[in-house]
mmCIF file with all atom_site columns, C-alpha atoms and ligand atoms in Angstrom:
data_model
loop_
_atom_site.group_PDB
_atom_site.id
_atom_site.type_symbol
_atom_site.label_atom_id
_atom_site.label_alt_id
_atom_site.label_comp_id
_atom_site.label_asym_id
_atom_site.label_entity_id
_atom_site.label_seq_id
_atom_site.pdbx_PDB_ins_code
_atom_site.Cartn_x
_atom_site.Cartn_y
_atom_site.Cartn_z
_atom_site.occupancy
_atom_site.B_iso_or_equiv
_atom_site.pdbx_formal_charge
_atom_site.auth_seq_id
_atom_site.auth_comp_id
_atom_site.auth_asym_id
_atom_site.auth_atom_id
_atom_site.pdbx_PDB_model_num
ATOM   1   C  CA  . UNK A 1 1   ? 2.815   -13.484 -14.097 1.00 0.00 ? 216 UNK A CA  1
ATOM   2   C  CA  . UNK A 1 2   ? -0.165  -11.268 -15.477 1.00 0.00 ? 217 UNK A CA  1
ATOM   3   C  CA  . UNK A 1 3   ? -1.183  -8.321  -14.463 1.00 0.00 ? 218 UNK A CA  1
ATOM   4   C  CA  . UNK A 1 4   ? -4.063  -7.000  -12.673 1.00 0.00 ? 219 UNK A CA  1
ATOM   5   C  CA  . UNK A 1 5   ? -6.900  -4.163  -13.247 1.00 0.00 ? 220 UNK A CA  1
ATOM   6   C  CA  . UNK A 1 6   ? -6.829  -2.087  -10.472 1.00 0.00 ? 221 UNK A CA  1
ATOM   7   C  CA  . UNK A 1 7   ? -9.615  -1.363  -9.048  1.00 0.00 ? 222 UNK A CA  1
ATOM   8   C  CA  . UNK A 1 8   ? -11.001 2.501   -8.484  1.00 0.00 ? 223 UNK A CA  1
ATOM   9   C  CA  . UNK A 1 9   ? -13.438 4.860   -6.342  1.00 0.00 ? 224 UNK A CA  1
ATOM   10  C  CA  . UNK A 1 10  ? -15.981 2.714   -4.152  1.00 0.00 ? 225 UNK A CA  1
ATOM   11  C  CA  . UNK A 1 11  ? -15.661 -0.256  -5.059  1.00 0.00 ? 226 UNK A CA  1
ATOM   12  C  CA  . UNK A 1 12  ? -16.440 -2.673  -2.269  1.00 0.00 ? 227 UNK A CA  1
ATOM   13  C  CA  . UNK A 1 13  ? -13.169 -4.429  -2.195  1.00 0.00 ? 228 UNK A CA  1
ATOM   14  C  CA  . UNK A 1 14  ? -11.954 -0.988  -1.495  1.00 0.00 ? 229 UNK A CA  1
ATOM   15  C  CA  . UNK A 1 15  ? -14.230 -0.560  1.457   1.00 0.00 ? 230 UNK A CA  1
ATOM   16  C  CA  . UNK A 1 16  ? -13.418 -3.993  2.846   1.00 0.00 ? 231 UNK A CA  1
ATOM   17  C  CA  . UNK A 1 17  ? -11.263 -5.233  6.118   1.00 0.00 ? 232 UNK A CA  1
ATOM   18  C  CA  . UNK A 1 18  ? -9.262  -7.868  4.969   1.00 0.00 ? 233 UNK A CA  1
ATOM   19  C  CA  . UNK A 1 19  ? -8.606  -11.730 6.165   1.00 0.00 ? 234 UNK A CA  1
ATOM   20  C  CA  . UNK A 1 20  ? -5.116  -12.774 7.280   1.00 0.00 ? 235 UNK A CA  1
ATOM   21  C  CA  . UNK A 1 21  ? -3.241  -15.282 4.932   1.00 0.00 ? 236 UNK A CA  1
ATOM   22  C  CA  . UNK A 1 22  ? -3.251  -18.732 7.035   1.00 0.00 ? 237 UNK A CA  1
ATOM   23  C  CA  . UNK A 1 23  ? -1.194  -20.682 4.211   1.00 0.00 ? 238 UNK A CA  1
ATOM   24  C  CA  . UNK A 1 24  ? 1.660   -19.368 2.149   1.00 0.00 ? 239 UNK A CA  1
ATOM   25  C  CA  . UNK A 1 25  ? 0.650   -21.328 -0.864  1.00 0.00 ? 240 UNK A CA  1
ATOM   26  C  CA  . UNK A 1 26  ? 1.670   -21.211 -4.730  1.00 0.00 ? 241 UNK A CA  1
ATOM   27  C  CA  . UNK A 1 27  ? -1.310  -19.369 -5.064  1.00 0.00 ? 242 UNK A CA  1
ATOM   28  C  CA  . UNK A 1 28  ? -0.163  -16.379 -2.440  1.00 0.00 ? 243 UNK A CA  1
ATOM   29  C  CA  . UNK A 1 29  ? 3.162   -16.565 -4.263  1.00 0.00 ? 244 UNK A CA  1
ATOM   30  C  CA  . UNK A 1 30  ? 1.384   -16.338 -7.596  1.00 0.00 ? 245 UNK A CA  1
ATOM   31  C  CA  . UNK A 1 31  ? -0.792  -13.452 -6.393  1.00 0.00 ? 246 UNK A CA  1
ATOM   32  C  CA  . UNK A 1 32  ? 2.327   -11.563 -4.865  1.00 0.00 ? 247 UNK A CA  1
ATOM   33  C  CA  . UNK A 1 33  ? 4.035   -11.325 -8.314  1.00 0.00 ? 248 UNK A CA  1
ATOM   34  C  CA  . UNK A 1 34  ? 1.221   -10.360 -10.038 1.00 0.00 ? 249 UNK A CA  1
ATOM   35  C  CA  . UNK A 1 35  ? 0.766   -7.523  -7.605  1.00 0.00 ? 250 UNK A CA  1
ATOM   36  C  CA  . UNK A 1 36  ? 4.693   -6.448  -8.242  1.00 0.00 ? 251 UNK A CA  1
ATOM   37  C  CA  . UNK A 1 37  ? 3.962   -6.853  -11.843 1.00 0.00 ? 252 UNK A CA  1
ATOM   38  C  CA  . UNK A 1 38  ? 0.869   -4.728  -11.680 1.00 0.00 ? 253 UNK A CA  1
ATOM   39  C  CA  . UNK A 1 39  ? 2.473   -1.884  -9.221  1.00 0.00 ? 254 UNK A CA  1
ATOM   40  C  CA  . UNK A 1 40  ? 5.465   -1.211  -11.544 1.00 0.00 ? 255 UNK A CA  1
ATOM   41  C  CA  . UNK A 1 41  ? 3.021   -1.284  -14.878 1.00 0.00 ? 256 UNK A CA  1
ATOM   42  C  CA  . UNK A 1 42  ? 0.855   1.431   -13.115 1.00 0.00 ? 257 UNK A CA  1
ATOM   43  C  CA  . UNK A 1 43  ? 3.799   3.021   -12.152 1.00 0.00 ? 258 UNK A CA  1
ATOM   44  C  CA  . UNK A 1 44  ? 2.833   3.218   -8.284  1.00 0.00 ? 259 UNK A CA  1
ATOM   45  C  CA  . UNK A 1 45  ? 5.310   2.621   -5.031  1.00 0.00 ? 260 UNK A CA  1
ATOM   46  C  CA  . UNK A 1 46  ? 2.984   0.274   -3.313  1.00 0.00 ? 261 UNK A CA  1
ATOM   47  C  CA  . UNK A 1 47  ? -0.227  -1.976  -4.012  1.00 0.00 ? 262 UNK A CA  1
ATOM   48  C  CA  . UNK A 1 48  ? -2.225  -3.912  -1.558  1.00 0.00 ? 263 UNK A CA  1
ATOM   49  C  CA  . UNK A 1 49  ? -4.759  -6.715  -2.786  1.00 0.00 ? 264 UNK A CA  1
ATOM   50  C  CA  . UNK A 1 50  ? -8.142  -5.251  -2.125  1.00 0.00 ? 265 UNK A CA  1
ATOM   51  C  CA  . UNK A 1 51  ? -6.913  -3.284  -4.827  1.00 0.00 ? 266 UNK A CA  1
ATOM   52  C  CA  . UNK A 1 52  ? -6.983  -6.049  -7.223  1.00 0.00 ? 267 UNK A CA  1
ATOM   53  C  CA  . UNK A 1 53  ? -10.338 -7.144  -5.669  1.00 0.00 ? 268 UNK A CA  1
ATOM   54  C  CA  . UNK A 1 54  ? -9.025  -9.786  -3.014  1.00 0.00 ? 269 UNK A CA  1
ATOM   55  C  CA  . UNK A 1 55  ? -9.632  -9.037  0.575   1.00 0.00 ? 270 UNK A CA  1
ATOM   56  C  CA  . UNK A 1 56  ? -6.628  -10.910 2.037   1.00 0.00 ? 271 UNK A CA  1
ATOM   57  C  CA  . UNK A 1 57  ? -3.420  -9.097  4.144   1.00 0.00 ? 272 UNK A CA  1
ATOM   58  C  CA  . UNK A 1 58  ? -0.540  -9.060  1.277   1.00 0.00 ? 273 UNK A CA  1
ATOM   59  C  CA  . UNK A 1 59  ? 1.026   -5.601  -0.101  1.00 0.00 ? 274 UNK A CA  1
ATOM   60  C  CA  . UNK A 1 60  ? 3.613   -5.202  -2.121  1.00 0.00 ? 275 UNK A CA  1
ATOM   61  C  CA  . UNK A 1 61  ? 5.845   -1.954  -2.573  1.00 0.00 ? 276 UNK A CA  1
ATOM   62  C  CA  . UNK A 1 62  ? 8.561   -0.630  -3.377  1.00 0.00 ? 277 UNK A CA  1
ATOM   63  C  CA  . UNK A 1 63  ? 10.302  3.146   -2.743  1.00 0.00 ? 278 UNK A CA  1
ATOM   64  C  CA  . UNK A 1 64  ? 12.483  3.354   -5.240  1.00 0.00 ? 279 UNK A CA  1
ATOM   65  C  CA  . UNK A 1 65  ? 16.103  1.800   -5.858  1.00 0.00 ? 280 UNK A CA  1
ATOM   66  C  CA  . UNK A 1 66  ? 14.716  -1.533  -7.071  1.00 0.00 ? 281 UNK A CA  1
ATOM   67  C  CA  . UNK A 1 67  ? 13.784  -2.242  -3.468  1.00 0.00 ? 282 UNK A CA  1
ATOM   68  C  CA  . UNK A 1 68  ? 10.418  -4.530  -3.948  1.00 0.00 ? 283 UNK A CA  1
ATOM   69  C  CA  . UNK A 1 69  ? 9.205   -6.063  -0.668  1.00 0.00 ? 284 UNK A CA  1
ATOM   70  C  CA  . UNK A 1 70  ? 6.335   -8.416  -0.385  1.00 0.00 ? 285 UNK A CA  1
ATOM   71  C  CA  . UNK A 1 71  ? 4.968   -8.681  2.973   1.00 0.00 ? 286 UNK A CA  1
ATOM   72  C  CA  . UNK A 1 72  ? 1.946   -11.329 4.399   1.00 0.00 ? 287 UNK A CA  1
ATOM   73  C  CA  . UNK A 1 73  ? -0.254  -9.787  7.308   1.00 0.00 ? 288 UNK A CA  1
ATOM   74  C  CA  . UNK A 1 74  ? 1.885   -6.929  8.035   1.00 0.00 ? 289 UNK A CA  1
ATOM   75  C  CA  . UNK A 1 75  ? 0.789   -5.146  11.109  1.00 0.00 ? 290 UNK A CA  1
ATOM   76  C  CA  . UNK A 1 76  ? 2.183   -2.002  12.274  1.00 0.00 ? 291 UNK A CA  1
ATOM   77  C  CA  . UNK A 1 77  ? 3.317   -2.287  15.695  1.00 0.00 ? 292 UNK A CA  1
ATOM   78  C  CA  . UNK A 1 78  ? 4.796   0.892   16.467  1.00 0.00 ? 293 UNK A CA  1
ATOM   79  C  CA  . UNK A 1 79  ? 4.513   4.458   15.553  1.00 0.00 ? 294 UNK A CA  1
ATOM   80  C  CA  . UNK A 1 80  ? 6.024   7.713   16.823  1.00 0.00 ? 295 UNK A CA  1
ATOM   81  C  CA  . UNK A 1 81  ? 5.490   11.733  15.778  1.00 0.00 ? 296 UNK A CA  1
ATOM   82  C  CA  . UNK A 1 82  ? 3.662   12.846  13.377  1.00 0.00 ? 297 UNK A CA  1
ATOM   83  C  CA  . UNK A 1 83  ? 4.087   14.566  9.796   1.00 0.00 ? 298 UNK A CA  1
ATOM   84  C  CA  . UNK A 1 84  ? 2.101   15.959  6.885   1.00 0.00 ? 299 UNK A CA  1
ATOM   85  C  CA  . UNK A 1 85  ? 2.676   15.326  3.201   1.00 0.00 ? 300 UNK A CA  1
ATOM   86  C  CA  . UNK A 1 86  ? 1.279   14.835  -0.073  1.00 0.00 ? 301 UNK A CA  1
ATOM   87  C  CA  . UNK A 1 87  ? -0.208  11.074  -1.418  1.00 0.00 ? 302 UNK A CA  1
ATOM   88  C  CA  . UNK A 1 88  ? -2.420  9.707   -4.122  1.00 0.00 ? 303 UNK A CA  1
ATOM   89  C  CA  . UNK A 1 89  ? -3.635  6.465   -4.782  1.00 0.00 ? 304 UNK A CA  1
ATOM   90  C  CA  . UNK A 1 90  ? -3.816  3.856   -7.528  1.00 0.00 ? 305 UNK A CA  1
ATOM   91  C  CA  . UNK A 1 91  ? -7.418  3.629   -6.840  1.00 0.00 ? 306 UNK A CA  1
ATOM   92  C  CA  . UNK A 1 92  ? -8.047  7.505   -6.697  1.00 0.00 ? 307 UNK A CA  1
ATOM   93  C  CA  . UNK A 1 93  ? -6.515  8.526   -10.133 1.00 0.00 ? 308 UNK A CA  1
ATOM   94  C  CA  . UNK A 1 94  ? -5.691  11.962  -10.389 1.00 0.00 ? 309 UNK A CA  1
ATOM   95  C  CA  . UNK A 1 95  ? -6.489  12.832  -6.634  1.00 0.00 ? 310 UNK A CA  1
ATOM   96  C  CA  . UNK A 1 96  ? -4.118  14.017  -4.469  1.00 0.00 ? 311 UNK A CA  1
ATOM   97  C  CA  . UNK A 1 97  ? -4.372  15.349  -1.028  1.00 0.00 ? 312 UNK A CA  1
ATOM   98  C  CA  . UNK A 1 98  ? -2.584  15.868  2.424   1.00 0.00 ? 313 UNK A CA  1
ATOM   99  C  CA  . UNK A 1 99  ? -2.359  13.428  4.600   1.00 0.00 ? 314 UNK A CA  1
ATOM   100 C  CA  . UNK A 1 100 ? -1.126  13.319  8.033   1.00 0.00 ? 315 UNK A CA  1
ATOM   101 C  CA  . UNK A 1 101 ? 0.665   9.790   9.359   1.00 0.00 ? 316 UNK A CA  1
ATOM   102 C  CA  . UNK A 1 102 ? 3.138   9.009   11.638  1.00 0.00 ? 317 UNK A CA  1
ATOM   103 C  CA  . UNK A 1 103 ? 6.548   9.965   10.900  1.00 0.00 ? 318 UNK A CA  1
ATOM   104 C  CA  . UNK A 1 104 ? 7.926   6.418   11.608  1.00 0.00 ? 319 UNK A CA  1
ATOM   105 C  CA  . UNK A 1 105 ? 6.549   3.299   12.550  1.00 0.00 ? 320 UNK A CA  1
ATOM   106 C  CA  . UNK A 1 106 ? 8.007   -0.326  13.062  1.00 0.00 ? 321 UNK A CA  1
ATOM   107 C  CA  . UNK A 1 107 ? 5.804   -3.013  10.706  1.00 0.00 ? 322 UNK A CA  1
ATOM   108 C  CA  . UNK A 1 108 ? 6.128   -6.740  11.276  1.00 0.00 ? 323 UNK A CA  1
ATOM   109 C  CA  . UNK A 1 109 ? 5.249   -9.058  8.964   1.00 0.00 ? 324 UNK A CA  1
ATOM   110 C  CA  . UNK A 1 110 ? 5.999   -12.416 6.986   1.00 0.00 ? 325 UNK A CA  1
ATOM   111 C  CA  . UNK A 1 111 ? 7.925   -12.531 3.999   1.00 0.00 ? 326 UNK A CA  1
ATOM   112 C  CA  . UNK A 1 112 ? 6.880   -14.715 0.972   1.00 0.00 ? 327 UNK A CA  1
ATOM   113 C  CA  . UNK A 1 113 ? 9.189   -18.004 2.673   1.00 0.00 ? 328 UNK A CA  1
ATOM   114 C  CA  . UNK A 1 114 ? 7.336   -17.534 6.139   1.00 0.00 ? 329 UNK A CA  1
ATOM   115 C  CA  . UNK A 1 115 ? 10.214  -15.758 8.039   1.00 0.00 ? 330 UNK A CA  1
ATOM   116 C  CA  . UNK A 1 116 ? 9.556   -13.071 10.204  1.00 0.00 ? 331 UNK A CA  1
ATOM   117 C  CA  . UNK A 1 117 ? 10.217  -9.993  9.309   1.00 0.00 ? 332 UNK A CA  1
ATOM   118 C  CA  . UNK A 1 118 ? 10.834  -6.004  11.545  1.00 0.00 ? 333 UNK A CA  1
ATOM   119 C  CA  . UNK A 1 119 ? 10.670  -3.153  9.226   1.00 0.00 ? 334 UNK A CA  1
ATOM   120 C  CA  . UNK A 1 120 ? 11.586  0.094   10.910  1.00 0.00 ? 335 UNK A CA  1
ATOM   121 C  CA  . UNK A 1 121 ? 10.698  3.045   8.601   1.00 0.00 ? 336 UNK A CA  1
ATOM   122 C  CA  . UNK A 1 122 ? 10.399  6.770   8.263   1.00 0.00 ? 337 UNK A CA  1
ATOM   123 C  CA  . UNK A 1 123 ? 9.824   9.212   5.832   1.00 0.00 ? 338 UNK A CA  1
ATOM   124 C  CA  . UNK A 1 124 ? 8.278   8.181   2.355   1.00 0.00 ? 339 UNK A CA  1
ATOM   125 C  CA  . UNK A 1 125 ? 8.833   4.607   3.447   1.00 0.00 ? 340 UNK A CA  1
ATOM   126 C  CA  . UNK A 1 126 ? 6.980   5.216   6.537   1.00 0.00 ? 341 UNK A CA  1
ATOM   127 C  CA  . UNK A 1 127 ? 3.841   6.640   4.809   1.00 0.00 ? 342 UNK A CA  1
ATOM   128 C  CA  . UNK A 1 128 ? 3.739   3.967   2.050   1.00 0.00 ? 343 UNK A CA  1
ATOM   129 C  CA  . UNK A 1 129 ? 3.390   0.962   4.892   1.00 0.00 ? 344 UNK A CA  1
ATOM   130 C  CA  . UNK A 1 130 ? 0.791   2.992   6.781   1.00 0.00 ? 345 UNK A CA  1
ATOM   131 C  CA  . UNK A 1 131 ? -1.146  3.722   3.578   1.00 0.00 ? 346 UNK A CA  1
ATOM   132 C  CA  . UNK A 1 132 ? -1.292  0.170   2.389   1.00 0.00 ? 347 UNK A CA  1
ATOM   133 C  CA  . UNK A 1 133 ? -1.836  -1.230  6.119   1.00 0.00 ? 348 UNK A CA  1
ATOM   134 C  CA  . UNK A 1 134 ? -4.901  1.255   5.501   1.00 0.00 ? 349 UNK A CA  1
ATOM   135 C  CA  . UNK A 1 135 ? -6.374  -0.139  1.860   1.00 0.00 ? 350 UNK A CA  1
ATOM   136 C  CA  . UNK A 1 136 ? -6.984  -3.611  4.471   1.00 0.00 ? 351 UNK A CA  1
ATOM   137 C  CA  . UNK A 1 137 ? -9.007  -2.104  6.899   1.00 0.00 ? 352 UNK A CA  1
ATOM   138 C  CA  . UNK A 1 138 ? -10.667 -0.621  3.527   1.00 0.00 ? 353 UNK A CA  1
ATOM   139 C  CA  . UNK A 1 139 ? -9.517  3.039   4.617   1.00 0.00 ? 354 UNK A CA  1
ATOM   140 C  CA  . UNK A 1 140 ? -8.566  5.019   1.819   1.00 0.00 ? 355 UNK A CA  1
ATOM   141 C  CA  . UNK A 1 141 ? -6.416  7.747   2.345   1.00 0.00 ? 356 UNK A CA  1
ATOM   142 C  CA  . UNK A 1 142 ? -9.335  10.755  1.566   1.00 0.00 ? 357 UNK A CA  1
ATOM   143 C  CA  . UNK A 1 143 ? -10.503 9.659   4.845   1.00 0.00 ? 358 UNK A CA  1
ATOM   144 C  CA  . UNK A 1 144 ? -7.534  11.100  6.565   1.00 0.00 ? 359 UNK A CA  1
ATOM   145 C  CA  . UNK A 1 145 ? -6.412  13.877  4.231   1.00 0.00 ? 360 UNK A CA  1
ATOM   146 C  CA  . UNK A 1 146 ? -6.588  17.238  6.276   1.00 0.00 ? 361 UNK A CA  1
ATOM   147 C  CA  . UNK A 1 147 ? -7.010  18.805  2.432   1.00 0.00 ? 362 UNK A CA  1
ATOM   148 C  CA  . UNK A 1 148 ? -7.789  17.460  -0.895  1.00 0.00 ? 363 UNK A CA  1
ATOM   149 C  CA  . UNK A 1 149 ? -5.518  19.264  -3.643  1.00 0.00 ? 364 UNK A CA  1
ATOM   150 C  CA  . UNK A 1 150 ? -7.507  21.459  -6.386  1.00 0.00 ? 365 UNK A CA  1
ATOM   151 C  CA  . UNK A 1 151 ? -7.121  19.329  -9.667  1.00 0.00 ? 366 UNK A CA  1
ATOM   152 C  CA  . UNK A 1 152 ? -6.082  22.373  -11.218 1.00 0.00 ? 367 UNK A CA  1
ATOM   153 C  CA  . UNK A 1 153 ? -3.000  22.399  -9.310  1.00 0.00 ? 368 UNK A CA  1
ATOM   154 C  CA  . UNK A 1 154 ? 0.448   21.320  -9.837  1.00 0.00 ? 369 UNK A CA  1
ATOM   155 C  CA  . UNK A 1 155 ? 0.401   17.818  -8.374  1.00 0.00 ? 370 UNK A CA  1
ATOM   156 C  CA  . UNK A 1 156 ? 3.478   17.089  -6.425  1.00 0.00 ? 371 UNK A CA  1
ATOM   157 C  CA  . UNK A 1 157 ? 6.082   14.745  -7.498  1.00 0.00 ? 372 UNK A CA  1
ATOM   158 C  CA  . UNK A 1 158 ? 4.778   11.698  -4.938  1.00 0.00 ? 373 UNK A CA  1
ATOM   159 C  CA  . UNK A 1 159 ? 4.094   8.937   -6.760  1.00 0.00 ? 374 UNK A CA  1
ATOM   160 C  CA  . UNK A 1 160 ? 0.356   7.347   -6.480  1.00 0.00 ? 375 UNK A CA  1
ATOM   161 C  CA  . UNK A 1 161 ? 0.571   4.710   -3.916  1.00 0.00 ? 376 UNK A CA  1
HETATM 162 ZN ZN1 . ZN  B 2 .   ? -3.631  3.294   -2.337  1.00 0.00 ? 112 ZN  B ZN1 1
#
């Protein structure tokens, strides 16, 4: 396992749509546990590969409790309501701002065997999958923040995602 620089402001990984994963190989394991390794160093909830510079569909996170997930082409399939909140980014250090999503969605996606997999989410949860689902269409989340926070304000307790 190693870890990864993370990659920050325009970059053009960042700004990248990504390419599906055709072949869960050593290499996409490899990758996925370097991108664990590198979330919890940084001391994020979530990490997508653009991040790291590779344009393919993999993100890890994980929203607290020791709960790491590593999903291959995750697509969100559903989403219902809507609801505002605070994020940051790994890539945007130090930026926060608020950022309307959908209060829950339902994300399918492959886990690192192959099997299938139907995550139904709200909340934090919720807003995590929709962000990283976002860094592979090479959206950052400044494009949908309503307001960007003043730096000289107290950031909130969210960690960067
Ligand atoms: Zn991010």
């Amino acid at each position: 396992m190693a870890i990864r620089k993370i990659l920050t402001g325009s970059h053009p990984a960042l700004r990248s749509k990504s390419s599906a994963v055709k072949k869960i190989n050593q290499a996409v394991l490899k990758l996925l546990e370097d991108m664990a390794e590198t979330m919890y160093e940084y001391k994020g909830v979530g990490l997508a590969a653009p991040q790291i510079g590779i344009n393919r569909r993999l993100i890890v996170l994980d929203p607290g409790e020791e709960r790491l997930m590593k999903l291959i082409n995750p697509r969100l399939v559903e989403m219902e309501g809507t609801e505002a909140g605070p994020e940051g980014c790994l890539s945007l250090p130090g930026l926060y701002g608020e950022v309307p999503r959908a209060a829950s969605v339902v994300v399918e996606a492959l886990d690192p065997a192959g099997k299938p997999l139907r995550i139904e989410a709200e909340g934090f949860l919720a807003r995590i999958l929709q962000h990283e689902i976002d860094h592979l269409e090479g959206t950052l989340f400044i494009d949908r923040a309503v307001r960007l926070f003043d730096p000289e304000e107290e950031p909130p307790g969210e960690k960067p995602i």
